[in-house]
Short mmCIF file of C-alpha atoms in Angstrom, two decimals:
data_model
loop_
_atom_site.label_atom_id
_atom_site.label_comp_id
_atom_site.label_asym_id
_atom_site.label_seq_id
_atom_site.Cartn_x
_atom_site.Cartn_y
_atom_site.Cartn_z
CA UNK A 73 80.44 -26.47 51.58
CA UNK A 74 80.87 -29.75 50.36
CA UNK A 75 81.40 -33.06 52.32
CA UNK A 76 85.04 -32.58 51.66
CA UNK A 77 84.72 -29.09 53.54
CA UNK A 78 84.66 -32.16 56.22
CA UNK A 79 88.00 -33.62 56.80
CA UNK A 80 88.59 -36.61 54.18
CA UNK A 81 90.98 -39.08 53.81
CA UNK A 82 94.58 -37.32 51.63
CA UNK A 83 94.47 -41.00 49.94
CA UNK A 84 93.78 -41.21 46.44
CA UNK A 85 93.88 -44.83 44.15
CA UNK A 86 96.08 -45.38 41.79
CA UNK A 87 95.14 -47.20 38.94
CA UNK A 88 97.19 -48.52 36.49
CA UNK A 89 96.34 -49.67 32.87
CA UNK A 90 97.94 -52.50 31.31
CA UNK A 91 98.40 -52.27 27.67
CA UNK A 92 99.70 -55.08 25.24
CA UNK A 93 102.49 -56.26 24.60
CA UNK A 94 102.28 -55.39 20.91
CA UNK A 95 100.76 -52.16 21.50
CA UNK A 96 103.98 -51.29 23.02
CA UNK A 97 106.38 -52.55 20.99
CA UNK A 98 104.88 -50.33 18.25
CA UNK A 99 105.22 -47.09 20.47
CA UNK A 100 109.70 -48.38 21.12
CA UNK A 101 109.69 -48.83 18.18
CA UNK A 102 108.16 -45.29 16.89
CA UNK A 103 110.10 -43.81 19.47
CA UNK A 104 113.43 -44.94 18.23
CA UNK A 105 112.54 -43.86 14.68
CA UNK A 106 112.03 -39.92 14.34
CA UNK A 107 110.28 -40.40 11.15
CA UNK A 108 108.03 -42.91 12.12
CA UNK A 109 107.12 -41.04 14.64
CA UNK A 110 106.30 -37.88 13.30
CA UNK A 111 104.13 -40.01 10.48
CA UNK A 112 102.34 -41.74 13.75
CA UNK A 113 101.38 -38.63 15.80
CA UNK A 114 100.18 -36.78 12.00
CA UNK A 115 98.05 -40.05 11.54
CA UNK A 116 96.43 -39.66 15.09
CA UNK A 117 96.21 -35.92 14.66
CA UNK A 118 94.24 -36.10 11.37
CA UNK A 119 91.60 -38.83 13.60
CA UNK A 120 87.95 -37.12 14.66
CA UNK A 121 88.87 -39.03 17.97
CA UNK A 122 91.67 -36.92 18.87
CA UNK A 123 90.48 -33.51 16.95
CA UNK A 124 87.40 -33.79 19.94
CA UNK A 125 89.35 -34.80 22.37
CA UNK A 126 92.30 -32.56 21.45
CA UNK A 127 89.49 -29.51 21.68
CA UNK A 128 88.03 -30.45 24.78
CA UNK A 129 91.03 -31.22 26.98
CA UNK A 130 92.28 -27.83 25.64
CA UNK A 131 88.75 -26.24 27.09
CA UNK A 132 89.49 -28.29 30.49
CA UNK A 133 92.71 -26.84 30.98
CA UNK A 134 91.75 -23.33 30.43
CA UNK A 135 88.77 -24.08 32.89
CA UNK A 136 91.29 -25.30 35.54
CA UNK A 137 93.43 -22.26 35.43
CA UNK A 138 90.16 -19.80 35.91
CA UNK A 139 88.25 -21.52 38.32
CA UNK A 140 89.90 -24.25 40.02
CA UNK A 141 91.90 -23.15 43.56
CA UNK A 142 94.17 -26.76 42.91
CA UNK A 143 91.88 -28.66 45.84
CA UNK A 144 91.28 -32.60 44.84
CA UNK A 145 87.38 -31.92 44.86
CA UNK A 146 87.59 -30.34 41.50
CA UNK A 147 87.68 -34.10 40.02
CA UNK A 148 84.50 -33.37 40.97
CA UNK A 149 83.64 -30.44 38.94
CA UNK A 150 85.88 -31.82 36.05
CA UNK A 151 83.47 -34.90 36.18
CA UNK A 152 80.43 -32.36 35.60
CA UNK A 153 82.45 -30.27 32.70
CA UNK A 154 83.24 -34.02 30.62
CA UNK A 155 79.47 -35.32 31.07
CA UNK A 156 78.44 -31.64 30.12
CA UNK A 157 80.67 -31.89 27.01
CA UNK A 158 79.45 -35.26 25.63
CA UNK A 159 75.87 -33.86 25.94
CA UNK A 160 76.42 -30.62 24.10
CA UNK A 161 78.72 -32.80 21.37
CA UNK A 162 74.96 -34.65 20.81
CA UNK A 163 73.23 -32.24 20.33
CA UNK A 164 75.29 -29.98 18.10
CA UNK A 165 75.46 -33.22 16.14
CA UNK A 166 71.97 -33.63 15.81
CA UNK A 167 70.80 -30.03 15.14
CA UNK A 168 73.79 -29.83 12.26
CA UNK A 169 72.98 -33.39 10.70
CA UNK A 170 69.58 -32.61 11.45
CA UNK A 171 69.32 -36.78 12.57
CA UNK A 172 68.65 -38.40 15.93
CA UNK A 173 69.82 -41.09 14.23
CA UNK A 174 71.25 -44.07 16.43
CA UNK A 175 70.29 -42.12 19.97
CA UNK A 176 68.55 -43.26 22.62
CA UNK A 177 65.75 -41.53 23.76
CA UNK A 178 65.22 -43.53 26.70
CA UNK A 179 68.45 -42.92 27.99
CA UNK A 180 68.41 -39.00 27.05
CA UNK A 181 64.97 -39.24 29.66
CA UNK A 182 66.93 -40.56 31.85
CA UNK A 183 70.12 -38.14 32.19
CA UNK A 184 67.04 -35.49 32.43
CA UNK A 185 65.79 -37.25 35.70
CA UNK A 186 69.26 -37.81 36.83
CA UNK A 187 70.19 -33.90 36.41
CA UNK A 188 67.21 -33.20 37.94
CA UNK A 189 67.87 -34.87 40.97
CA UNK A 190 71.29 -33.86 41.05
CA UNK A 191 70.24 -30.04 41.04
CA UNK A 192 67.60 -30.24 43.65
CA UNK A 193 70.61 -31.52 45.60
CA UNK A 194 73.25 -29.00 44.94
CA UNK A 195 71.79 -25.66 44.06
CA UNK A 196 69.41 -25.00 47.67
CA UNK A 197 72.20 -27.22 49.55
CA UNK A 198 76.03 -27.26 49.91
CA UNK A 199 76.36 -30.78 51.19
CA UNK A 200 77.17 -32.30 48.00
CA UNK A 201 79.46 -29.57 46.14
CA UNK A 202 83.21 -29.57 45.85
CA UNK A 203 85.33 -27.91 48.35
CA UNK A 204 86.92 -26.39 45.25
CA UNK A 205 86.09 -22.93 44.96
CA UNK A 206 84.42 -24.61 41.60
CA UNK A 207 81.79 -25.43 44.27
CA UNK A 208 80.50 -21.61 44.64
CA UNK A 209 78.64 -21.69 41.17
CA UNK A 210 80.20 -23.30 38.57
CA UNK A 211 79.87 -27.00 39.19
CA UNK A 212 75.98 -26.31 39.46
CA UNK A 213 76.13 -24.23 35.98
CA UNK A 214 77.27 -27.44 34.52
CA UNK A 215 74.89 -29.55 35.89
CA UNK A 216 72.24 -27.16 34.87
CA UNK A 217 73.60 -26.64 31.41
CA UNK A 218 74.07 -30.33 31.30
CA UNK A 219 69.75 -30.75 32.38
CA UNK A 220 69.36 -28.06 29.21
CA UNK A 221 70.88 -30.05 26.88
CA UNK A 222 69.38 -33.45 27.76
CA UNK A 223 66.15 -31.49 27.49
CA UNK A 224 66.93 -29.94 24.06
CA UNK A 225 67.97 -33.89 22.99
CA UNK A 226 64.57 -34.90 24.23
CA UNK A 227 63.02 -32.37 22.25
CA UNK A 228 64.78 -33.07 18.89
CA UNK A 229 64.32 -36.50 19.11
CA UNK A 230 60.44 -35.96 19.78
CA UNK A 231 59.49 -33.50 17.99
CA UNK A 232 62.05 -30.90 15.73
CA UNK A 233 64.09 -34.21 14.03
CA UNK A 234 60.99 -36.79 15.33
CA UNK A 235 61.00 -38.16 11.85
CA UNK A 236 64.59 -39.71 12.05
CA UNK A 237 64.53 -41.42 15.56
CA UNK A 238 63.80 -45.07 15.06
CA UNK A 239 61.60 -46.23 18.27
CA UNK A 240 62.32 -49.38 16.99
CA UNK A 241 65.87 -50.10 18.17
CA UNK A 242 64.85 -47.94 21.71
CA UNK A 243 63.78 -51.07 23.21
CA UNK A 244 65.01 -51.35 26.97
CA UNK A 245 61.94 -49.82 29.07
CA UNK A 246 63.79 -47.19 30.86
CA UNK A 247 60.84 -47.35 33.65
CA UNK A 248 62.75 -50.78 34.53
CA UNK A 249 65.90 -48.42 35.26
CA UNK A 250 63.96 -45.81 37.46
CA UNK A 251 62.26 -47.57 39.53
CA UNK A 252 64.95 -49.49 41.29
CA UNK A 253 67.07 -46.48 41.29
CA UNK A 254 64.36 -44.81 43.21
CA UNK A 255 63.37 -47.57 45.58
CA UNK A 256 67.34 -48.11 46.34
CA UNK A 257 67.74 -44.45 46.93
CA UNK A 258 64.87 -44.32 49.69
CA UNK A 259 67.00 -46.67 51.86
CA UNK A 260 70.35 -46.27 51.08
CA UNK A 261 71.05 -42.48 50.83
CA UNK A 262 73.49 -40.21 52.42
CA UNK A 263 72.65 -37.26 54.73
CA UNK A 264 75.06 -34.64 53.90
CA UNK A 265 72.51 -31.66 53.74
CA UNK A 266 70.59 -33.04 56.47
CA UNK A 267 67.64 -32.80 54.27
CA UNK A 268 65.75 -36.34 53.34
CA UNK A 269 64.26 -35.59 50.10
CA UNK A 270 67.61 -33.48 48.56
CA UNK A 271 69.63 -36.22 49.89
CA UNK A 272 66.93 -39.44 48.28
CA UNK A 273 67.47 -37.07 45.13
CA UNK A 274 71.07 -37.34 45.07
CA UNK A 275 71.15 -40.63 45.56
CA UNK A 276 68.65 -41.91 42.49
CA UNK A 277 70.39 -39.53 40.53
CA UNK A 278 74.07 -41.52 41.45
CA UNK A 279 72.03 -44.71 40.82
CA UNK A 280 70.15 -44.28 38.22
CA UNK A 281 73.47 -42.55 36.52
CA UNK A 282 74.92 -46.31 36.93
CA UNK A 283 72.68 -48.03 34.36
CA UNK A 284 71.38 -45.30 32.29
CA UNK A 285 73.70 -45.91 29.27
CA UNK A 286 72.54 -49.57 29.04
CA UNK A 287 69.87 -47.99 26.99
CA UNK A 288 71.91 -46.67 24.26
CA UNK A 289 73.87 -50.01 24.34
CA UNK A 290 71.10 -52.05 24.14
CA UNK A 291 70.25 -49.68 21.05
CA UNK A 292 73.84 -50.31 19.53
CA UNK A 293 73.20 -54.15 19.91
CA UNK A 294 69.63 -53.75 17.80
CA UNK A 295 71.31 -51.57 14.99
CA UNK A 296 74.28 -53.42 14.64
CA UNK A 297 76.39 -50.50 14.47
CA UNK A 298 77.28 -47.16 16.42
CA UNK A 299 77.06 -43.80 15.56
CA UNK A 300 80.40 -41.67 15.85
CA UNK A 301 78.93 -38.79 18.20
CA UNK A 302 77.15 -41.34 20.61
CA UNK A 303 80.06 -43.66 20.67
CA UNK A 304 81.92 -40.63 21.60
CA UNK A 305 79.47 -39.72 24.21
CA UNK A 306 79.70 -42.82 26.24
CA UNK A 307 83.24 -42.63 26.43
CA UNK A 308 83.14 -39.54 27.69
CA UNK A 309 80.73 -40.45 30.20
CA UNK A 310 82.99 -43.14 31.37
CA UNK A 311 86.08 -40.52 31.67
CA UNK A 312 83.49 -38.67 33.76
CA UNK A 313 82.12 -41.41 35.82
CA UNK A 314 85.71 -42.88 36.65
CA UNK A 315 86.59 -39.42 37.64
CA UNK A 316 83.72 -39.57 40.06
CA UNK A 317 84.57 -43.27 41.14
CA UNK A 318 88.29 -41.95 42.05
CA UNK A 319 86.83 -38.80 44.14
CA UNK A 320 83.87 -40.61 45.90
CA UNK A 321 86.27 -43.94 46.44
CA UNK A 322 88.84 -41.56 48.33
CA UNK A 323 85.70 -39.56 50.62
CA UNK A 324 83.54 -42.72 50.72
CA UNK A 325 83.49 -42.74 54.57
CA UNK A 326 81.68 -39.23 54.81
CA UNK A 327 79.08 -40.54 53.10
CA UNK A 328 77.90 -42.93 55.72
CA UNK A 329 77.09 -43.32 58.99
CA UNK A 330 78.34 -45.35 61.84
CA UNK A 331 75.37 -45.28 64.15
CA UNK A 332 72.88 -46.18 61.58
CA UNK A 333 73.16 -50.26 60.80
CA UNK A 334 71.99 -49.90 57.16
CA UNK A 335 73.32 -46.05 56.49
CA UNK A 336 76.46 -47.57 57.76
CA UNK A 337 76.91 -48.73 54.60
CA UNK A 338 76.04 -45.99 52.06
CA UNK A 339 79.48 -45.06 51.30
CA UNK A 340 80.11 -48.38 50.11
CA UNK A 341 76.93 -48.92 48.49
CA UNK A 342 78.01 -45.60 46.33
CA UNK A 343 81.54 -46.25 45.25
CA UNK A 344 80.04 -49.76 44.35
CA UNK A 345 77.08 -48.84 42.45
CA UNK A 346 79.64 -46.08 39.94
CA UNK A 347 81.89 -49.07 39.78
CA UNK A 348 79.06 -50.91 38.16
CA UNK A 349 79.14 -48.46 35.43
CA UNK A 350 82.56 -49.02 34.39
CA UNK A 351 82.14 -52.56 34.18
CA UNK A 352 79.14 -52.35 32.40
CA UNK A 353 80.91 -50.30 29.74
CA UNK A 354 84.10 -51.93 29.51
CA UNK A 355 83.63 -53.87 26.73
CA UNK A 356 82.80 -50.98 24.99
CA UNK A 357 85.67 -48.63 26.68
CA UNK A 358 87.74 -51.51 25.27
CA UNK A 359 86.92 -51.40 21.61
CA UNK A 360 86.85 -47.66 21.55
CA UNK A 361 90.10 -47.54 22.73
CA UNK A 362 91.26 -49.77 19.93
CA UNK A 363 89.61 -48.43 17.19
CA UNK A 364 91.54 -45.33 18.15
CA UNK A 365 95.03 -47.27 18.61
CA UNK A 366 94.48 -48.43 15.03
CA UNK A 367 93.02 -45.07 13.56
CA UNK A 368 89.88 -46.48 12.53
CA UNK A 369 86.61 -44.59 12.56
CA UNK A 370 84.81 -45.09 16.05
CA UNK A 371 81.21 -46.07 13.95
CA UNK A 372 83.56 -49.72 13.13
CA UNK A 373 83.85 -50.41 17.09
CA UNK A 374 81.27 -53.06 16.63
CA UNK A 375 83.41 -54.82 13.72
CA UNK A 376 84.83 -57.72 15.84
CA UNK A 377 87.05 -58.40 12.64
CA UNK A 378 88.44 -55.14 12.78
CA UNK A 379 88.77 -53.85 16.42
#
């Protein structure tokens, strides 16, 4: 079903996250006061950050319990349920605030192409699903409910709500994106379902996926500020694409292969190109993490004098 219905490495990567020094001398210090910390966690509590997140890892957990059989591959699927997530957050934003308002078009095109891809991939083929039992239907329902809603996006921001998008900001031609993703993908793909144009799709999609949300920054850059929902958006797409990076950095080698002197390489090529999104969106990762240390509203995370 998968490639990890192959035989894959039991290693995982650990990663550990270094936090400052006064960061954690204000969580001894809540810790050794009761009070103080009661009046911390009600301050983080009462935060739009954590109300989302509080919801959605809620959701996760309950997803876990009724369709995960415990197998590592469901990092897979739980990658496809957090990008799923930030799209539907976007778009329940928009249709309620009736606003497209600081998103990016050019980016929402993308995710459409990159869905696309993905699906042509997973739904006639098993090469690419998790060995979870996830991988029977429900990782491919989120990727198709996850193509719906970048479609429905599309739509609002072109048509129903076309009045509030500001081309303007949109600058970065996303057609500078695609193509590279594409001609990368012809030569450096994977073979998992033994099927050359499913297995080109899946790799644009993982490419193109890499450098998609340099559009909306690019966007934040030209506005001079962010918009809560879409800075909560790309962090959730970096939860989902470092949940990706830790699954596909652990199977890595089934991606490639030894007899081929440039497919010899895929593997690497992959794990390399998601770790491209990370760093692109560290700075960014970095700032929303701090606005939500200090309880400040995620729209200041381009307030240098604040974050």
């Amino acid at each position: 079903h998968f490639c990890s219905r192959r035989t894959r490495s039991a290693a995982v990567p650990v990663f550990f996250f270094s936090f400052k020094a006064a960061a954690m001398e204000g969580v001894q210090q809540a810790l050794k006061d009761p009070e103080m910390l009661k009046k911390t966690a009600w301050r983080y509590m009462q935060t739009e950050s954590f109300k989302i997140w509080g919801g959605f890892f809620a959701f996760v957990f309950m997803i876990f319990m009724l369709f995960s059989s415990g197998d590592f591959s469901f990092l897979l699927t739980l990658s496809s349920i957090v990008s799923t997530f930030s799209f539907l957050m976007v778009a329940l934003k928009i249709e309620t605030g009736r606003s497209c308002k600081g998103v990016s078009l050019r980016m929402m095109e993308c995710y459409i192409a990159i869905f696309f891809g993905r699906l042509c991939a997973i739904i006639p083929f098993e090469g690419y699903l998790p060995f979870d039992k996830s991988g029977d239907w429900f990782y491919q329902l989120c990727e198709f409910i996850g193509f719906c809603l970048a479609c429905a996006i599309v739509y609002f921001c072109r048509h129903r709500h076309q009045l509030t998008y500001d081309p303007s900001t949109d600058t970065l031609n996303h057609l500078y994106l695609m193509g590279p993703a594409l001609a990368v993908s012809l030569i450096l793909h994977p073979n998992l379902n033994n099927f050359l144009p499913s297995d080109i799709a899946w790799a644009f999609a993982l490419y193109l996926e890499s450098v998609a949300v340099l559009c909306q920054l690019f966007m934040f850059m030209k506005e001079g500020q962010a918009q809560p929902h879409t800075s909560h958006f790309l962090a959730a797409q970096a939860l989902a694409k470092l949940m990706s990076f830790i699954f596909w950095a652990s199977s890595f080698s089934e991606l490639s292969n030894p007899n081929h002197y440039i497919k010899a390489f895929v593997g690497n090529w992959v794990v390399c190109m998601q770790l491209v999104q990370l760093i692109v969106m560290g700075d960014f990762i970095y700032h929303y993490i701090r606005c939500i240390q200090k309880g400040l509203p995620v729209s200041q995370i381009l307030c240098s004098d604040n974050v």
